[in-house]
Every structure is written in structure tokens, then in C-alpha cells.
């Protein structure tokens, strides 16, 4: 690992294994480099991805297994190695802080995460970083809230971002279920 916290070699540019799973919030696809999880996307990762694709089920299996366990209610803490090497220093530090310090069943505001990350990025900038998070759910940007409400969420199926954020926070016990909870999935 270098002084800037980036592991060199074996990253996404060396190839990623791609796979997917169906979840209560839609189909998810994941990409795993030789370093770790590099992407989680709703839908499919395009065949013409910016990374070379490798056939490596063993590399992929831990990510798919942990996401499956999370959605089944059997996993509260992801232990996957992450590959954030494609990000700049501040976004990487903000996402690492979120991954390491904001656990299942908890939430944090954009302003609190700005302070806790120590990057000097203001709350509005934290929102932009959350919107560009390449590894949603595992790096839990759904747990980051506005000071006066849910805030935004760019994840989920098209047009269902806030409903997806609400579903994830309810599943984790941060929000109370609504009367129509069963139909929310």
C-alpha cells in the first residue's frame, strides 16, 4: 500500500470478475478485482465495461455470498476487501470512513460524515460522493441522511431511489415499517 492509501497492482485494470443476484430491491451486479469489490450496480454491468473481464468464480463468490446473506437478514457487517483505487483521495477517505464506522442499524448525517472523515469536504460535497459511490449497499451510502430527513439516493431501480433507501433503512431497523411494508418489496 502506498502513502496515499491506495493499493497498487491487481486492481480493476487487471481484470474483474462479474456476477449478479436478484434481491428485494432489484437485480444487482458486482465486479471484483484482484484487490477487492470494485462495483455494485443495479441491473447489469455492461459487457463493454471499462475493465477487462475475467472468469473467476472464486473471486466473485464472497461478494455474492455476503450480499445474499445481508438481504436474507443473516449478515450485518460486510467483511469484503474493497478496491477504491480508482477514486481520488477525498472520496476514498469518505467512503472508507463510512464503510468502517457506520454500521448496520445506524445512520449518520451528511454533515457528521463530513466532520468524521476529516477530509474538509463540506456536507454538500459528501452528498455528491454518496451519489457517485461505486459500491452501494456494501459501502452503505443509504445510511447517510440529510439533517432534516432522508436526503437523496441514486441507487435502486430507475425512479425508485428514495423507496430503495427507505426499504434498506427499514430492513436494518433505522426506520419503522409502514403499514404497507409487505408490498414495498
mmCIF file of C-alpha atoms in Angstrom:
data_model
loop_
_atom_site.group_PDB
_atom_site.id
_atom_site.type_symbol
_atom_site.label_atom_id
_atom_site.label_comp_id
_atom_site.label_asym_id
_atom_site.label_seq_id
_atom_site.Cartn_x
_atom_site.Cartn_y
_atom_site.Cartn_z
ATOM 1 C CA UNK A 1 0.000 0.000 0.000
ATOM 2 C CA UNK A 2 1.284 3.441 -0.881
ATOM 3 C CA UNK A 3 1.400 6.514 1.361
ATOM 4 C CA UNK A 4 -1.887 7.762 -0.110
ATOM 5 C CA UNK A 5 -3.696 4.593 0.999
ATOM 6 C CA UNK A 6 -4.030 3.074 -2.469
ATOM 7 C CA UNK A 7 -3.004 -0.493 -3.109
ATOM 8 C CA UNK A 8 -1.262 -0.774 -6.475
ATOM 9 C CA UNK A 9 -1.383 -3.800 -8.760
ATOM 10 C CA UNK A 10 -4.178 -6.329 -9.118
ATOM 11 C CA UNK A 11 -6.860 -3.638 -9.364
ATOM 12 C CA UNK A 12 -9.744 -3.365 -11.799
ATOM 13 C CA UNK A 13 -7.427 -2.537 -14.698
ATOM 14 C CA UNK A 14 -6.004 -6.054 -14.299
ATOM 15 C CA UNK A 15 -9.461 -7.543 -14.797
ATOM 16 C CA UNK A 16 -12.698 -8.003 -12.884
ATOM 17 C CA UNK A 17 -14.953 -10.973 -12.292
ATOM 18 C CA UNK A 18 -18.601 -10.019 -12.837
ATOM 19 C CA UNK A 19 -21.701 -11.706 -11.459
ATOM 20 C CA UNK A 20 -25.167 -10.902 -10.246
ATOM 21 C CA UNK A 21 -28.006 -11.745 -7.908
ATOM 22 C CA UNK A 22 -31.680 -10.925 -7.514
ATOM 23 C CA UNK A 23 -32.571 -9.033 -4.327
ATOM 24 C CA UNK A 24 -35.711 -7.464 -2.844
ATOM 25 C CA UNK A 25 -34.517 -4.094 -4.227
ATOM 26 C CA UNK A 26 -33.824 -5.374 -7.747
ATOM 27 C CA UNK A 27 -31.151 -7.232 -9.645
ATOM 28 C CA UNK A 28 -27.618 -6.326 -8.538
ATOM 29 C CA UNK A 29 -24.408 -6.903 -10.441
ATOM 30 C CA UNK A 30 -20.998 -6.897 -8.812
ATOM 31 C CA UNK A 31 -17.464 -6.530 -10.123
ATOM 32 C CA UNK A 32 -14.499 -7.843 -8.120
ATOM 33 C CA UNK A 33 -10.869 -7.064 -8.958
ATOM 34 C CA UNK A 34 -7.777 -8.810 -7.656
ATOM 35 C CA UNK A 35 -7.819 -6.302 -4.770
ATOM 36 C CA UNK A 36 -11.497 -6.474 -3.846
ATOM 37 C CA UNK A 37 -15.024 -5.360 -4.605
ATOM 38 C CA UNK A 38 -14.870 -2.523 -7.133
ATOM 39 C CA UNK A 39 -18.536 -2.062 -8.117
ATOM 40 C CA UNK A 40 -22.130 -2.862 -7.224
ATOM 41 C CA UNK A 41 -24.733 -1.781 -9.778
ATOM 42 C CA UNK A 42 -28.462 -2.124 -10.205
ATOM 43 C CA UNK A 43 -29.140 -4.141 -13.348
ATOM 44 C CA UNK A 44 -26.263 -5.469 -15.387
ATOM 45 C CA UNK A 45 -22.735 -4.200 -15.728
ATOM 46 C CA UNK A 46 -22.393 -3.578 -19.472
ATOM 47 C CA UNK A 47 -20.427 -6.147 -21.452
ATOM 48 C CA UNK A 48 -18.333 -3.268 -22.772
ATOM 49 C CA UNK A 49 -17.167 -2.372 -19.283
ATOM 50 C CA UNK A 50 -14.124 -0.157 -18.876
ATOM 51 C CA UNK A 51 -12.329 -3.080 -17.227
ATOM 52 C CA UNK A 52 -11.185 -6.348 -18.764
ATOM 53 C CA UNK A 53 -13.472 -9.172 -17.637
ATOM 54 C CA UNK A 54 -12.032 -12.402 -16.242
ATOM 55 C CA UNK A 55 -13.790 -15.672 -15.497
ATOM 56 C CA UNK A 56 -13.042 -16.193 -11.803
ATOM 57 C CA UNK A 57 -15.948 -17.611 -9.767
ATOM 58 C CA UNK A 58 -13.767 -17.965 -6.665
ATOM 59 C CA UNK A 59 -13.022 -14.230 -6.699
ATOM 60 C CA UNK A 60 -16.714 -13.454 -7.103
ATOM 61 C CA UNK A 61 -18.206 -15.913 -4.601
ATOM 62 C CA UNK A 62 -17.545 -13.993 -1.324
ATOM 63 C CA UNK A 63 -19.251 -10.833 -2.626
ATOM 64 C CA UNK A 64 -22.313 -12.729 -3.868
ATOM 65 C CA UNK A 65 -22.481 -14.824 -0.687
ATOM 66 C CA UNK A 66 -22.264 -11.785 1.617
ATOM 67 C CA UNK A 67 -24.869 -9.791 -0.338
ATOM 68 C CA UNK A 68 -27.201 -12.800 -0.327
ATOM 69 C CA UNK A 69 -26.741 -13.190 3.445
ATOM 70 C CA UNK A 70 -27.327 -9.442 4.002
ATOM 71 C CA UNK A 71 -30.650 -9.492 2.159
ATOM 72 C CA UNK A 72 -31.664 -12.687 3.987
ATOM 73 C CA UNK A 73 -31.070 -10.921 7.325
ATOM 74 C CA UNK A 74 -28.107 -13.136 8.241
ATOM 75 C CA UNK A 75 -25.291 -10.586 7.787
ATOM 76 C CA UNK A 76 -24.885 -7.219 9.471
ATOM 77 C CA UNK A 77 -21.249 -6.427 8.675
ATOM 78 C CA UNK A 78 -19.608 -6.839 5.293
ATOM 79 C CA UNK A 79 -16.045 -8.097 5.557
ATOM 80 C CA UNK A 80 -15.169 -7.907 1.869
ATOM 81 C CA UNK A 81 -11.963 -6.229 0.798
ATOM 82 C CA UNK A 82 -12.764 -3.099 -1.220
ATOM 83 C CA UNK A 83 -10.991 -1.759 -4.280
ATOM 84 C CA UNK A 84 -11.398 2.029 -4.157
ATOM 85 C CA UNK A 85 -8.157 2.601 -6.074
ATOM 86 C CA UNK A 86 -9.986 4.289 -8.952
ATOM 87 C CA UNK A 87 -11.158 7.140 -6.717
ATOM 88 C CA UNK A 88 -9.483 10.357 -5.658
ATOM 89 C CA UNK A 89 -8.144 10.763 -2.123
ATOM 90 C CA UNK A 90 -11.127 12.581 -0.559
ATOM 91 C CA UNK A 91 -13.878 10.331 -1.974
ATOM 92 C CA UNK A 92 -11.845 7.273 -0.999
ATOM 93 C CA UNK A 93 -11.382 8.509 2.594
ATOM 94 C CA UNK A 94 -15.068 9.458 2.930
ATOM 95 C CA UNK A 95 -16.202 6.046 1.655
ATOM 96 C CA UNK A 96 -13.671 4.197 3.847
ATOM 97 C CA UNK A 97 -14.905 6.148 6.884
ATOM 98 C CA UNK A 98 -18.498 5.267 6.058
ATOM 99 C CA UNK A 99 -17.659 1.586 5.490
ATOM 100 C CA UNK A 100 -15.669 1.271 8.710
ATOM 101 C CA UNK A 101 -17.658 3.463 11.111
ATOM 102 C CA UNK A 102 -21.365 3.468 10.225
ATOM 103 C CA UNK A 103 -22.732 0.037 10.987
ATOM 104 C CA UNK A 104 -25.943 -1.855 10.386
ATOM 105 C CA UNK A 105 -28.934 -0.279 12.115
ATOM 106 C CA UNK A 106 -27.291 3.151 12.449
ATOM 107 C CA UNK A 107 -27.270 6.319 10.390
ATOM 108 C CA UNK A 108 -25.241 9.490 10.068
ATOM 109 C CA UNK A 109 -25.933 12.891 8.536
ATOM 110 C CA UNK A 110 -24.008 14.282 5.584
ATOM 111 C CA UNK A 111 -22.528 16.925 7.919
ATOM 112 C CA UNK A 112 -21.487 14.377 10.540
ATOM 113 C CA UNK A 113 -19.795 12.238 7.894
ATOM 114 C CA UNK A 114 -18.036 15.329 6.537
ATOM 115 C CA UNK A 115 -16.628 16.010 10.004
ATOM 116 C CA UNK A 116 -15.821 12.397 10.827
ATOM 117 C CA UNK A 117 -13.963 11.788 7.548
ATOM 118 C CA UNK A 118 -11.529 14.633 8.282
ATOM 119 C CA UNK A 119 -11.266 15.465 4.587
ATOM 120 C CA UNK A 120 -12.547 19.040 4.704
ATOM 121 C CA UNK A 121 -15.272 18.113 2.209
ATOM 122 C CA UNK A 122 -18.468 20.035 3.120
ATOM 123 C CA UNK A 123 -21.822 18.294 3.636
ATOM 124 C CA UNK A 124 -22.988 19.119 0.100
ATOM 125 C CA UNK A 125 -19.812 17.532 -1.261
ATOM 126 C CA UNK A 126 -20.461 14.443 0.845
ATOM 127 C CA UNK A 127 -23.833 14.172 -0.904
ATOM 128 C CA UNK A 128 -22.083 14.220 -4.283
ATOM 129 C CA UNK A 129 -19.672 11.496 -3.127
ATOM 130 C CA UNK A 130 -22.594 9.369 -1.920
ATOM 131 C CA UNK A 131 -24.317 9.813 -5.283
ATOM 132 C CA UNK A 132 -21.194 8.563 -7.068
ATOM 133 C CA UNK A 133 -20.472 5.708 -4.617
ATOM 134 C CA UNK A 134 -19.346 2.792 -6.807
ATOM 135 C CA UNK A 135 -20.170 0.193 -4.134
ATOM 136 C CA UNK A 136 -23.630 0.999 -2.724
ATOM 137 C CA UNK A 137 -25.133 -1.235 -0.012
ATOM 138 C CA UNK A 138 -21.692 -2.619 0.943
ATOM 139 C CA UNK A 139 -20.369 0.927 1.405
ATOM 140 C CA UNK A 140 -23.669 1.990 2.982
ATOM 141 C CA UNK A 141 -24.495 5.366 1.436
ATOM 142 C CA UNK A 142 -28.159 4.576 2.218
ATOM 143 C CA UNK A 143 -27.275 5.200 5.895
ATOM 144 C CA UNK A 144 -26.291 8.816 5.198
ATOM 145 C CA UNK A 145 -29.204 11.177 5.858
ATOM 146 C CA UNK A 146 -29.938 14.851 5.481
ATOM 147 C CA UNK A 147 -30.162 16.806 8.739
ATOM 148 C CA UNK A 148 -33.912 17.204 8.152
ATOM 149 C CA UNK A 149 -34.930 13.903 6.533
ATOM 150 C CA UNK A 150 -33.851 11.065 4.292
ATOM 151 C CA UNK A 151 -31.972 13.157 1.751
ATOM 152 C CA UNK A 152 -31.459 11.669 -1.692
ATOM 153 C CA UNK A 153 -30.478 8.282 -3.035
ATOM 154 C CA UNK A 154 -29.261 7.481 -6.505
ATOM 155 C CA UNK A 155 -29.451 3.704 -6.049
ATOM 156 C CA UNK A 156 -32.319 1.386 -6.827
ATOM 157 C CA UNK A 157 -34.260 0.674 -9.961
ATOM 158 C CA UNK A 158 -34.964 3.634 -12.210
ATOM 159 C CA UNK A 159 -37.097 6.190 -10.389
ATOM 160 C CA UNK A 160 -37.118 4.209 -7.131
ATOM 161 C CA UNK A 161 -34.109 5.685 -5.337
ATOM 162 C CA UNK A 162 -35.805 7.018 -2.209
ATOM 163 C CA UNK A 163 -38.103 3.988 -1.970
ATOM 164 C CA UNK A 164 -34.991 1.784 -2.093
ATOM 165 C CA UNK A 165 -33.248 3.862 0.583
ATOM 166 C CA UNK A 166 -36.360 3.685 2.765
ATOM 167 C CA UNK A 167 -36.592 -0.103 2.258
ATOM 168 C CA UNK A 168 -32.924 -0.647 3.211
ATOM 169 C CA UNK A 169 -33.194 1.574 6.308
ATOM 170 C CA UNK A 170 -36.399 -0.177 7.364
ATOM 171 C CA UNK A 171 -34.850 -3.618 6.885
ATOM 172 C CA UNK A 172 -31.930 -2.503 9.064
ATOM 173 C CA UNK A 173 -34.271 -1.150 11.766
ATOM 174 C CA UNK A 174 -33.352 2.537 11.338
ATOM 175 C CA UNK A 175 -36.898 3.380 10.172
ATOM 176 C CA UNK A 176 -40.171 1.918 11.359
ATOM 177 C CA UNK A 177 -42.048 -0.194 8.802
ATOM 178 C CA UNK A 178 -45.085 1.376 7.186
ATOM 179 C CA UNK A 179 -48.485 -0.322 7.184
ATOM 180 C CA UNK A 180 -47.883 -1.432 3.594
ATOM 181 C CA UNK A 181 -44.371 -2.816 4.297
ATOM 182 C CA UNK A 182 -45.099 -6.217 2.699
ATOM 183 C CA UNK A 183 -45.976 -4.558 -0.610
ATOM 184 C CA UNK A 184 -42.867 -2.369 -0.580
ATOM 185 C CA UNK A 185 -40.623 -5.118 -1.982
#
